[in-house]
mmCIF file of C-alpha atoms in Angstrom:
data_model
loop_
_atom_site.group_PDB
_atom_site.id
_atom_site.type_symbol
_atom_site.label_atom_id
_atom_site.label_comp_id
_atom_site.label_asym_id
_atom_site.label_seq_id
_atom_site.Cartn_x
_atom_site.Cartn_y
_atom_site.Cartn_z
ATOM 1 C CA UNK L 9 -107.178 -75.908 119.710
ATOM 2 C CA UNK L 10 -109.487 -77.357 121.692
ATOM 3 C CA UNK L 11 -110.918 -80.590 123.042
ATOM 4 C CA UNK L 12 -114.119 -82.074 121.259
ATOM 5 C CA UNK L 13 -114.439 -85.224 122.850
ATOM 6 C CA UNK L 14 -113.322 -87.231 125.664
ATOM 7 C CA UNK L 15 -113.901 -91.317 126.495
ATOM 8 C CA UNK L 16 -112.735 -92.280 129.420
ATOM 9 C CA UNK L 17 -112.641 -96.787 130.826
ATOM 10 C CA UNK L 18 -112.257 -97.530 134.171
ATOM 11 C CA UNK L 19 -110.526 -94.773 135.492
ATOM 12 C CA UNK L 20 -111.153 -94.112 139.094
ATOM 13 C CA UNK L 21 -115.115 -93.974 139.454
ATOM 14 C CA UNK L 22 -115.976 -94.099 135.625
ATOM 15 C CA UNK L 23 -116.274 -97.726 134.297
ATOM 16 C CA UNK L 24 -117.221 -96.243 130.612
ATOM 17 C CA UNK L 25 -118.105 -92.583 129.763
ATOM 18 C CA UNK L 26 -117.633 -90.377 127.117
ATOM 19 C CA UNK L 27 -118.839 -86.272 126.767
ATOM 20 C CA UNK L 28 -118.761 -83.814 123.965
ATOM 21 C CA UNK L 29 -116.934 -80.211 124.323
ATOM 22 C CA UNK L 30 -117.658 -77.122 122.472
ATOM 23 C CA UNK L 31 -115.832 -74.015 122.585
ATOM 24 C CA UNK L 32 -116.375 -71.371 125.035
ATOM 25 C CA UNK L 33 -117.667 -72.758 128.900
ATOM 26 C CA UNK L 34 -118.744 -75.663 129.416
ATOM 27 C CA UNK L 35 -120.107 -77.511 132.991
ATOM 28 C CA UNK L 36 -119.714 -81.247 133.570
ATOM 29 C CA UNK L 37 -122.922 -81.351 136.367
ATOM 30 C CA UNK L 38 -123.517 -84.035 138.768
ATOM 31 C CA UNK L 39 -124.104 -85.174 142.004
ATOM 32 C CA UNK L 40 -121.265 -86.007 144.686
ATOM 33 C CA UNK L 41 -119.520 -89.298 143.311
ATOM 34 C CA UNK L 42 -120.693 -89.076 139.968
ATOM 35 C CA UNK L 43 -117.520 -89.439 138.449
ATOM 36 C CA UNK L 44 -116.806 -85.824 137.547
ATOM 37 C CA UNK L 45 -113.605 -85.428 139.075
ATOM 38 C CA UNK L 46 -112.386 -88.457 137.562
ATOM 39 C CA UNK L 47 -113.154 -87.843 134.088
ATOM 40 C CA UNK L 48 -111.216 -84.272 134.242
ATOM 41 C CA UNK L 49 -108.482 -86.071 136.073
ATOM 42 C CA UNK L 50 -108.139 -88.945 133.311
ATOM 43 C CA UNK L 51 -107.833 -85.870 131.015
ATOM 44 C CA UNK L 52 -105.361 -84.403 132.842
ATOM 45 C CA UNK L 53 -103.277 -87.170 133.423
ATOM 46 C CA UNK L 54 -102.992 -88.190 129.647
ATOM 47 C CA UNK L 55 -101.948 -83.987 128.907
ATOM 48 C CA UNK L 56 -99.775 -83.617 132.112
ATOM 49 C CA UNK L 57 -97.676 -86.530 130.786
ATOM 50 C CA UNK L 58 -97.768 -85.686 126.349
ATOM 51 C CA UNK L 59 -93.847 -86.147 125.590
ATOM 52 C CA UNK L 60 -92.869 -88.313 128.167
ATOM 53 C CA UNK L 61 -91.519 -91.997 128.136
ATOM 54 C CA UNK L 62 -93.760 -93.025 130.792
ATOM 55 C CA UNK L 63 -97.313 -91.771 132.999
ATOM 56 C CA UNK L 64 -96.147 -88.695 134.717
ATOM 57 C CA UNK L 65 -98.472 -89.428 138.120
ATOM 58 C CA UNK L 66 -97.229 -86.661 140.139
ATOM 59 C CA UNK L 67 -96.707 -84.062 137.945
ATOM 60 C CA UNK L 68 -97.107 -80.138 138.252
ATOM 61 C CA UNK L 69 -100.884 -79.994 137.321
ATOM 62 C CA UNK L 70 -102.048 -83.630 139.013
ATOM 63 C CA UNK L 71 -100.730 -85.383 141.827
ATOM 64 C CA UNK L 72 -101.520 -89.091 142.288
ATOM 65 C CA UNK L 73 -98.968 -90.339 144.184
ATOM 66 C CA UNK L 74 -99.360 -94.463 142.997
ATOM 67 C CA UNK L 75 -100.923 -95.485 139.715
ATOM 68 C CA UNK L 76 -102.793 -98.338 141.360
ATOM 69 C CA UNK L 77 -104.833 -94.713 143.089
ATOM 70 C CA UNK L 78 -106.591 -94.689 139.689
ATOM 71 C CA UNK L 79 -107.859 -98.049 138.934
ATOM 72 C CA UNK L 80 -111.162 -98.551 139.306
ATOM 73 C CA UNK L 81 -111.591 -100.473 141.806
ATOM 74 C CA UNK L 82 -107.962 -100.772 142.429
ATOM 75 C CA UNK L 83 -108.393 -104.169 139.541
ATOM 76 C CA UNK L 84 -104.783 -103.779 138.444
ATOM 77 C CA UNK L 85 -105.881 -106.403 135.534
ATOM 78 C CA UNK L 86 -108.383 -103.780 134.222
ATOM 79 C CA UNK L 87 -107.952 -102.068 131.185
ATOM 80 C CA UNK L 88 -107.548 -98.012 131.486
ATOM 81 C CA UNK L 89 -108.637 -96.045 128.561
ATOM 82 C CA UNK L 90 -108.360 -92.233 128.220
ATOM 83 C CA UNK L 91 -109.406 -91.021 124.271
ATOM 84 C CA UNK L 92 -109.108 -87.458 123.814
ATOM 85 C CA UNK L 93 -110.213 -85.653 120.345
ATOM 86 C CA UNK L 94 -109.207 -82.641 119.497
ATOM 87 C CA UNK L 95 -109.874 -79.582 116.804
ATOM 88 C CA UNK L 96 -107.142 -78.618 114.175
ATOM 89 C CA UNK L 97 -106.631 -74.978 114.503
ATOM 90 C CA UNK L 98 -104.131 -73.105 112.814
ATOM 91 C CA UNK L 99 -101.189 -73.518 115.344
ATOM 92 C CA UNK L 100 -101.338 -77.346 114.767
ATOM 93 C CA UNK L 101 -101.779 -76.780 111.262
ATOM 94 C CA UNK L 102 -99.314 -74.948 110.626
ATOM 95 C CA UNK L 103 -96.607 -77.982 111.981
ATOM 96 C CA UNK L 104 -98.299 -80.556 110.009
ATOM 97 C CA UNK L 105 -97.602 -78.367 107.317
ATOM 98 C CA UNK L 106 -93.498 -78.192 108.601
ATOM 99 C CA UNK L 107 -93.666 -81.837 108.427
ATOM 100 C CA UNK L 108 -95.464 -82.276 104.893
ATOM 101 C CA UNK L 109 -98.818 -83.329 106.062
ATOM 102 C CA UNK L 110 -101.043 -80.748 104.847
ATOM 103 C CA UNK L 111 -104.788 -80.368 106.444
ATOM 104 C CA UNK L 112 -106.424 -76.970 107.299
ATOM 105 C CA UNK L 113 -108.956 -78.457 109.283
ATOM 106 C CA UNK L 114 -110.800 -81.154 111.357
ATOM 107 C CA UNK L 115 -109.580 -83.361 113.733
ATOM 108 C CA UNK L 116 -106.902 -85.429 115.761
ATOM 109 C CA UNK L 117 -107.798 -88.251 117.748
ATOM 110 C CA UNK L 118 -105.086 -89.918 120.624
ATOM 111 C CA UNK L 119 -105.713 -92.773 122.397
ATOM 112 C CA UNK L 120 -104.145 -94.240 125.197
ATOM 113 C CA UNK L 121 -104.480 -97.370 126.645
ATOM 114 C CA UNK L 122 -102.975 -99.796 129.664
ATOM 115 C CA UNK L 123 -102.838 -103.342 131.511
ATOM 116 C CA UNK L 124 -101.215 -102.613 134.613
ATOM 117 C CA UNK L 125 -100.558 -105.940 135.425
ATOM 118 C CA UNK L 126 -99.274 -106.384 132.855
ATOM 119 C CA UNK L 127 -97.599 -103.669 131.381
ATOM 120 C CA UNK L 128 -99.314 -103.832 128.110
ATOM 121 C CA UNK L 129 -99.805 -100.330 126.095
ATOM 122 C CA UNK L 130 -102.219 -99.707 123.588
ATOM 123 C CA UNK L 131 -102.176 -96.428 121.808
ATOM 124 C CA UNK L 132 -104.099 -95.308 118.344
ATOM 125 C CA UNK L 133 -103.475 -92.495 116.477
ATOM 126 C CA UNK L 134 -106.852 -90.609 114.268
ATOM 127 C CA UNK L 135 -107.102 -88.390 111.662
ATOM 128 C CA UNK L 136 -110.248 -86.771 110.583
ATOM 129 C CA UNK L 137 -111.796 -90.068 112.443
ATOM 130 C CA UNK L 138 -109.532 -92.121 110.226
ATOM 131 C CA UNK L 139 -107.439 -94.795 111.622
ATOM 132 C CA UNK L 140 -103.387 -93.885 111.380
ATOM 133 C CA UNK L 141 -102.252 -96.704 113.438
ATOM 134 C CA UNK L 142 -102.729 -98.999 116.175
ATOM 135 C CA UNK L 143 -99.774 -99.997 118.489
ATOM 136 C CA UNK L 144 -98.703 -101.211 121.554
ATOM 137 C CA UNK L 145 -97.066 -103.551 124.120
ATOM 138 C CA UNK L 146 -99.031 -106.762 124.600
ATOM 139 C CA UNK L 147 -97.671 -110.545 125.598
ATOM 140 C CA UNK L 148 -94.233 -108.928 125.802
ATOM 141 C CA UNK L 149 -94.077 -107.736 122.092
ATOM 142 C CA UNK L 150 -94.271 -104.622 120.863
ATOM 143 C CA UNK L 151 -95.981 -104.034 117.540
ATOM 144 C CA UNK L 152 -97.700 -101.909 115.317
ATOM 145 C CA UNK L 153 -101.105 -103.781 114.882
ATOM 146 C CA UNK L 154 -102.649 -101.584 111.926
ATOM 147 C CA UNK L 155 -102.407 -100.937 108.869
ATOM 148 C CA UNK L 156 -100.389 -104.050 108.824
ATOM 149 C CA UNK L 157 -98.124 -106.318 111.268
ATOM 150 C CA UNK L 158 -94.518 -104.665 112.280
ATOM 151 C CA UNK L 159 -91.997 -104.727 114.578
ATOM 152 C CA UNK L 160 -91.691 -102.041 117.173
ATOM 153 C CA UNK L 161 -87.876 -101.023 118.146
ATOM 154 C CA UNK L 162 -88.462 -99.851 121.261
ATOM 155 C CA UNK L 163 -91.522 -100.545 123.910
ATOM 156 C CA UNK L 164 -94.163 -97.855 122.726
ATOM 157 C CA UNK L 165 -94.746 -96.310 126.577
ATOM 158 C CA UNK L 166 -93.796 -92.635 125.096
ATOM 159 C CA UNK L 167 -97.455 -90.842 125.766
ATOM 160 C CA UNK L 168 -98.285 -88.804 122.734
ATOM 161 C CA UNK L 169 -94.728 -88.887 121.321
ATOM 162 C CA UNK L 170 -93.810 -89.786 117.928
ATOM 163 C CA UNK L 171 -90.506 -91.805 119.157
ATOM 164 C CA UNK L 172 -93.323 -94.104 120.339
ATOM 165 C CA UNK L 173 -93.510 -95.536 116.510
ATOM 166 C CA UNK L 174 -90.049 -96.153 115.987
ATOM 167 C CA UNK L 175 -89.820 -98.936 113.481
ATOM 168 C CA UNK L 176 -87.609 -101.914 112.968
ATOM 169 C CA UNK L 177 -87.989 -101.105 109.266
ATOM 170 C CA UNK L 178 -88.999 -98.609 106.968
ATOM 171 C CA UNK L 179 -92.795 -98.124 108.124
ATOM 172 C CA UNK L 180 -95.523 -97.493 105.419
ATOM 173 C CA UNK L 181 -96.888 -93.747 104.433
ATOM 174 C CA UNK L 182 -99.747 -93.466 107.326
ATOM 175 C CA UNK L 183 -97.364 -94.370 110.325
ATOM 176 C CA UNK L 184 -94.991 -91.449 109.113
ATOM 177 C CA UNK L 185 -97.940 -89.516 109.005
ATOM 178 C CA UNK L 186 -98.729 -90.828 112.453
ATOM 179 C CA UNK L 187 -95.707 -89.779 113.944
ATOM 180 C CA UNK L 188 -95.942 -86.196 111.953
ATOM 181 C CA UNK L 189 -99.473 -85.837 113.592
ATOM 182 C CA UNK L 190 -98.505 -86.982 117.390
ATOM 183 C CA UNK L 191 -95.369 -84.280 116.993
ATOM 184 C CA UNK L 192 -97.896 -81.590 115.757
ATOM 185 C CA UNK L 193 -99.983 -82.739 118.575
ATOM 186 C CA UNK L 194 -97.594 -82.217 121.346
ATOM 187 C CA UNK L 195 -96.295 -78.632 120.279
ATOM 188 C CA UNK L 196 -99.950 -77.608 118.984
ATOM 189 C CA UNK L 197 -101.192 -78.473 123.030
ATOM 190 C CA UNK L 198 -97.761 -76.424 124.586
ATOM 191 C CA UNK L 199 -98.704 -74.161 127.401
ATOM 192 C CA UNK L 200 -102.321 -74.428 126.131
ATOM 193 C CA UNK L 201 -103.663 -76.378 128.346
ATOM 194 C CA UNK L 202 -104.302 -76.057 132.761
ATOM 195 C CA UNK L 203 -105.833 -77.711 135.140
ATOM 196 C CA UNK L 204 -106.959 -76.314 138.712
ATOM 197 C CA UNK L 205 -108.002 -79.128 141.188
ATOM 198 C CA UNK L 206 -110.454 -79.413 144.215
ATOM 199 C CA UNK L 207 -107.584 -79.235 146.504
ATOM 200 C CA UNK L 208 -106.659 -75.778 145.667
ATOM 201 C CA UNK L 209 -107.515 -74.833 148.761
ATOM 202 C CA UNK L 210 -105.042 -76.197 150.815
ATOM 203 C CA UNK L 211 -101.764 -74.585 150.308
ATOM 204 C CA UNK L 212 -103.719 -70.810 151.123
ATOM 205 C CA UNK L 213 -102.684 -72.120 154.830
ATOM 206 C CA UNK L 214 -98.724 -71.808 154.720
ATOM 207 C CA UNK L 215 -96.255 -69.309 153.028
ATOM 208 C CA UNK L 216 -93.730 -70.404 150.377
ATOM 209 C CA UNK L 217 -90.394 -69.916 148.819
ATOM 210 C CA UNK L 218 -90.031 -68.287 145.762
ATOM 211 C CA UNK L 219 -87.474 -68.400 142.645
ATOM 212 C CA UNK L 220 -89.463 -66.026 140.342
ATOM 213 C CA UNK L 221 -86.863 -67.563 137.373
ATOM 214 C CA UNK L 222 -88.601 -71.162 137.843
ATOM 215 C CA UNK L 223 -91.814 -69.997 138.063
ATOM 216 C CA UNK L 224 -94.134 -71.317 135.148
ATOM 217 C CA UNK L 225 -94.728 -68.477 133.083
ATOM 218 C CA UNK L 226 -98.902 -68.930 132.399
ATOM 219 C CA UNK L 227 -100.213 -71.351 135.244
ATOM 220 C CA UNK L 228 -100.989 -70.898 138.952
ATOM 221 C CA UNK L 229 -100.349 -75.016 139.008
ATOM 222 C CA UNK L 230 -103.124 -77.880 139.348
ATOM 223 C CA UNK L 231 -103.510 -76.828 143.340
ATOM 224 C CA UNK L 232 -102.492 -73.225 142.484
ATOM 225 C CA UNK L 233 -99.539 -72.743 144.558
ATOM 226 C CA UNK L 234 -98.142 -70.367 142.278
ATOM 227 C CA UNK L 235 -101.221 -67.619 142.837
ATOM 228 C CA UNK L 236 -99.237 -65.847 145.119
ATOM 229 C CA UNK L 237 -96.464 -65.893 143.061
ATOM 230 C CA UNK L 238 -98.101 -64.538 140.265
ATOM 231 C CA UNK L 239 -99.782 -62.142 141.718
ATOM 232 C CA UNK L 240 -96.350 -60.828 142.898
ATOM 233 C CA UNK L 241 -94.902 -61.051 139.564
ATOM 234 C CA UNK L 242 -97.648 -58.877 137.789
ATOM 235 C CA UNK L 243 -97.883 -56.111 140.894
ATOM 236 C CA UNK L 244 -94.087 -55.512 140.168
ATOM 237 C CA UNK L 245 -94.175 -55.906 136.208
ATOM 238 C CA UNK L 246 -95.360 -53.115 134.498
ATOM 239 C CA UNK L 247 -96.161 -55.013 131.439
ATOM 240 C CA UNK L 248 -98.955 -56.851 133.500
ATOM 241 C CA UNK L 249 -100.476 -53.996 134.495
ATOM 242 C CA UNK L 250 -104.094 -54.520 132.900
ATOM 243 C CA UNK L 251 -103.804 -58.327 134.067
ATOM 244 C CA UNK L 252 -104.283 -57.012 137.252
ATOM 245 C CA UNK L 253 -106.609 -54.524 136.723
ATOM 246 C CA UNK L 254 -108.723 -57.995 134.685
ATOM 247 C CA UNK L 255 -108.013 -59.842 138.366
ATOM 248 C CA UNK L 256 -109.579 -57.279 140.623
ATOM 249 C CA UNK L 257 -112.213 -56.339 137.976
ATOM 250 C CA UNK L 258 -113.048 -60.399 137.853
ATOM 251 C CA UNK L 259 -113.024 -60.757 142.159
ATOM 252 C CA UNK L 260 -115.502 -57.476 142.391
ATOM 253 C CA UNK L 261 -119.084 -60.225 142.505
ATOM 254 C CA UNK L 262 -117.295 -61.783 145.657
ATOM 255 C CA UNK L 263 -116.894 -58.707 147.361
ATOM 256 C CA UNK L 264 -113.123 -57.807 147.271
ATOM 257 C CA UNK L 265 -111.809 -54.007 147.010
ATOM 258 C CA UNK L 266 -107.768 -54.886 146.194
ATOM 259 C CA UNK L 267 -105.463 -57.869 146.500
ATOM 260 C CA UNK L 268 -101.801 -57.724 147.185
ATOM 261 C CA UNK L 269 -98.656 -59.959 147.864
ATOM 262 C CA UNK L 270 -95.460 -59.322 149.910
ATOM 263 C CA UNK L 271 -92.617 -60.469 150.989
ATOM 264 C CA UNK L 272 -92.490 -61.532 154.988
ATOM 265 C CA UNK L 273 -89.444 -62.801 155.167
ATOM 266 C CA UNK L 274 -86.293 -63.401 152.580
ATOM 267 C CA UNK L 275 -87.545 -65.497 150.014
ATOM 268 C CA UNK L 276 -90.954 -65.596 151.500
ATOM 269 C CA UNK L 277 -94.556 -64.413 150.161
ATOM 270 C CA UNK L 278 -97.895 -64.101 151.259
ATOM 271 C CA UNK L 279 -101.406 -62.889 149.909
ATOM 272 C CA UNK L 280 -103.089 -59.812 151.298
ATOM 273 C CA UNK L 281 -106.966 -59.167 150.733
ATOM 274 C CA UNK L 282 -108.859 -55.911 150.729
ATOM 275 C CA UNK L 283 -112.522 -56.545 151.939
ATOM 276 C CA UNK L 284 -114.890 -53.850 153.516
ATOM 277 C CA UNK L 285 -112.158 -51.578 153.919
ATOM 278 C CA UNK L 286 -109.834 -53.238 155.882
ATOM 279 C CA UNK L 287 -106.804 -55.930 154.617
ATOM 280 C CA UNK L 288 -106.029 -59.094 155.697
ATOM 281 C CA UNK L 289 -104.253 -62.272 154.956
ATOM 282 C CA UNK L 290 -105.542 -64.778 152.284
ATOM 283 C CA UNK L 291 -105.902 -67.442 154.258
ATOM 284 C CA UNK L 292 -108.314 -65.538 156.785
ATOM 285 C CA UNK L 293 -110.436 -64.767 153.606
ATOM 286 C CA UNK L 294 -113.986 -66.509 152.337
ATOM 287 C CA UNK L 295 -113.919 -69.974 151.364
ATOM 288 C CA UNK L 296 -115.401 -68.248 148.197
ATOM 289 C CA UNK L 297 -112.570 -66.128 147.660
ATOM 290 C CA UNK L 298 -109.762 -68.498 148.353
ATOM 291 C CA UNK L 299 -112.173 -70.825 145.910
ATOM 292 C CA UNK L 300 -111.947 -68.690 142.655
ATOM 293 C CA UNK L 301 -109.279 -66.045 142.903
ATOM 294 C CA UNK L 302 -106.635 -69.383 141.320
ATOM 295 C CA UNK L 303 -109.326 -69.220 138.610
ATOM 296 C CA UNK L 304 -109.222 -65.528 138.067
ATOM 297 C CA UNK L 305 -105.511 -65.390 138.055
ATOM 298 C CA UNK L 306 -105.081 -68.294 135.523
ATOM 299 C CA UNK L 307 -107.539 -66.904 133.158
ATOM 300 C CA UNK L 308 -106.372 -63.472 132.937
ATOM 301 C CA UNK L 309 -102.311 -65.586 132.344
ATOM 302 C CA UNK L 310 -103.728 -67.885 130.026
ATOM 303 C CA UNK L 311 -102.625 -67.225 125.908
ATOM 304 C CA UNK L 312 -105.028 -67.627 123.667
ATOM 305 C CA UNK L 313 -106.723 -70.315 122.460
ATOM 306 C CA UNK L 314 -106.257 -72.006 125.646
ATOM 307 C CA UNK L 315 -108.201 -74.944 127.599
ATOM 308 C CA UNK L 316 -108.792 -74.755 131.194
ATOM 309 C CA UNK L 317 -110.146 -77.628 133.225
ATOM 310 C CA UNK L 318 -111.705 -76.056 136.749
ATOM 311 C CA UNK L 319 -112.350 -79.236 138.709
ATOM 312 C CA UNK L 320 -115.024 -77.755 141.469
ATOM 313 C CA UNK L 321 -116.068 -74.275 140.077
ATOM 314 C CA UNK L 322 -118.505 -74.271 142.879
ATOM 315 C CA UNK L 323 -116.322 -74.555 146.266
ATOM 316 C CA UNK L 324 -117.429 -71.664 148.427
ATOM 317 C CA UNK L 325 -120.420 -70.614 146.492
ATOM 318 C CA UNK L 326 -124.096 -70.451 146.040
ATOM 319 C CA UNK L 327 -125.908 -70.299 143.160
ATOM 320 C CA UNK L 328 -126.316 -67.016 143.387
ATOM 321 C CA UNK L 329 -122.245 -66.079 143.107
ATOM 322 C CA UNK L 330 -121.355 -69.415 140.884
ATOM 323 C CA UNK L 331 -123.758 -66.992 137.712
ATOM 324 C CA UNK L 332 -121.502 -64.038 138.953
ATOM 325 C CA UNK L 333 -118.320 -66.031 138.456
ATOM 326 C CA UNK L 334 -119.584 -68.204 135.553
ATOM 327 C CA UNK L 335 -120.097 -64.993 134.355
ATOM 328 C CA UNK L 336 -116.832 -63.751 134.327
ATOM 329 C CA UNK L 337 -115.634 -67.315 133.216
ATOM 330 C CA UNK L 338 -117.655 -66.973 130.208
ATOM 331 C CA UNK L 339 -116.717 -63.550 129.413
ATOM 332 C CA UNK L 340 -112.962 -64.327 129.495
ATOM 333 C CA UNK L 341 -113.323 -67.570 127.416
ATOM 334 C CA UNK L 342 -115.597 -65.285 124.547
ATOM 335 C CA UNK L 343 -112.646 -62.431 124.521
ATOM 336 C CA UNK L 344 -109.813 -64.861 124.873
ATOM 337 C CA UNK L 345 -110.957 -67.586 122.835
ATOM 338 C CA UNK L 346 -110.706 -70.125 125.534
ATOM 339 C CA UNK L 347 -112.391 -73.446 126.198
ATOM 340 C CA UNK L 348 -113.058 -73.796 130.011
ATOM 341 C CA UNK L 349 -114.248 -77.026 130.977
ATOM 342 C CA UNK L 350 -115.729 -77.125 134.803
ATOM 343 C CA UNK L 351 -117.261 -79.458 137.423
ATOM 344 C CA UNK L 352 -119.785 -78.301 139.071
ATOM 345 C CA UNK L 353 -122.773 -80.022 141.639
ATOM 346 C CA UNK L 354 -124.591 -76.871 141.470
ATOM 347 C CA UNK L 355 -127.093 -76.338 138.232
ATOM 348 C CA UNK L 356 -125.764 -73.211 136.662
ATOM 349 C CA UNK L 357 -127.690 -70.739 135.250
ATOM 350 C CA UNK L 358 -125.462 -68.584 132.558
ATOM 351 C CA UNK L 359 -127.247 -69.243 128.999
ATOM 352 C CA UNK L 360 -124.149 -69.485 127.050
ATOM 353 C CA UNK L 361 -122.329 -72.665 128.881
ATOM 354 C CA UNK L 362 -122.831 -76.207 127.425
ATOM 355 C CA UNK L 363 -124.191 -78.284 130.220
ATOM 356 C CA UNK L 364 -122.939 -81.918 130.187
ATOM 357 C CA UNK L 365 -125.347 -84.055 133.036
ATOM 358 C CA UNK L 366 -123.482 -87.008 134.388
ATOM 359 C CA UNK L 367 -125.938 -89.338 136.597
ATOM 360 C CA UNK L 368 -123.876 -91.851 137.382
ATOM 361 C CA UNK L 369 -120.328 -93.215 136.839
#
């Protein structure tokens, strides 16, 4: 499953945009405050918080700390819009099917929509760019607005949730099939979908704690704070043997012989590097290094089928090493049938990734 399309309204430095995805890698390019950052954020935001009653805004992929943080502007009367439209692949097909809504193919569109202010919601609901429903929270009543006029029983805040629709009465056939397609939705997109941030460089200065059990089992988190962690859990797992073998393979254009992680303390970890023969610790490495290892880490634990937003592919590098990583990005997202969507301000040249300009937000 994958994303085809995104639209994105005054989120952060985008007052309108929207960009087409294909499968495979693709590069959002664009000067320094071009809005690329935001768009991938507005993304992220809308998939961090799928199944919840509310905006998750500091969540385990995206921390924003204050909703008002995103507003362009900071207008808290503006009207936020995040559209995402994705691809039916089998996964999602296959619980459509479970819930008697049978399509093989095409596509799901989510919208969702809010007044700040106001606390007014707006959410539609597409399939195969036909119009399920349209419902909300506006003027202190909440309503389904299409097909027809009815009563909400509860105020529709759930983000990509079927209990979002849940009528005062018995609804008609396409808001069932509404809330069939938003369930499908939300398991179809389950651990299939990460996001690494710009400010995954950070935490590479301090050690952590670690409690392997709570450890997410296929992400190195939005600022990839769980690298270490994972690299830990694969040295000492046999069954991840050729993961790392894919990690050190992948970090060879940047220079690095072997990569470890120990323990320091009880309950403590930190990354060791391997570079012109001698070792050292990760946060004495190459901007470079400390740049894309997250990336090579979460690719090689990503299933199948996956998308991964890389916000900044191009921290650390020139354009020399971003074609020997893109590269490797590439390569991964052919064998692994990913989607990897990445910023970059540097013009790659790898002649397999979609390149999406953006000018100006």
């Amino acid at each position: 499953m994958m994303i085809i399309e995104a639209c994105v309204g005054n989120f952060k430095a985008i007052k309108s945009a929207c960009m087409e995805f294909s499968k495979g890698l693709n590069v959002v390019l664009g000067p320094p405050s071009s809005g690329k950052s935001s768009i991938l954020e507005a993304i992220t935001l809308i998939m961090q918080s799928r199944g919840e009653d509310a905006l998750i805004i500091e969540g385990r992929l995206l921390m924003i700390h204050d909703i008002v943080d995103v507003l362009r502007n900071m207008d808290t009367s503006s009207k936020v819009t995040v559209s995402l439209k994705f691809s039916i692949d089998d996964q999602v097909s296959s619980f459509l099917k479970d819930t008697g809504v049978n399509v093989n193919s095409g596509s799901i569109t989510y919208s969702y929509s809010f007044i700040h202010s106001l606390g007014n919601v707006e959410q539609e609901v597409w399939l195969n760019d036909n119009l399920l429903v349209a419902f909300g929270r506006v003027n202190d009543k909440n309503l389904i607005f299409k097909p027809e006029p009815l009563d909400l029983c509860i105020t529709p805040y759930h983000v990509m949730h079927e209990d979002a629709l849940e009528t005062c009465s018995d609804p008609p056939d396409s808001v069932k099939v509404a809330k069939a397609v938003l369930f499908s939705l939300r398991q179809g997109l389950r651990d299939r979908f990460f996001f690494i941030g710009e400010n995954r460089l950070a935490w590479w200065k301090r050690t952590f704690e670690t409690t392997v059990d709570l450890l997410p089992d296929y992400s190195v988190g939005g600022d990839a704070q769980y690298t270490v962690h994972q690299l830990s859990r694969m040295l000492t797992v046999p069954s991840y043997r050729e993961q790392v073998k894919e990690i050190l393979s992948g970090m060879k254009s940047l220079n690095v012989e072997d990569i470890t992680a120990g323990f320091i303390a009880p309950n403590r970890l930190m990354g060791f590097i391997k570079a012109k023969g001698s070792w050292g610790v990760l946060y004495n490495a190459g901007l470079g290094v400390r740049s894309i290892l997250p990336l090579i880490v979460q690719l090689v634990l990503a299933p199948k089928g996956s998308t991964i937003i890389i916000d900044g592919v191009d921290i650390g590098l020139n354009e020399e090493s971003l074609d020997n990583i893109l590269g490797v990005v590439s390569n991964y997202a052919e064998t692994k049938n990913l989607q990897v969507i990445a910023s970059s301000r540097l013009r790659p040249r790898v002649s397999n990734a979609r390149i999406i300009e953006l000018t100006e937000a």
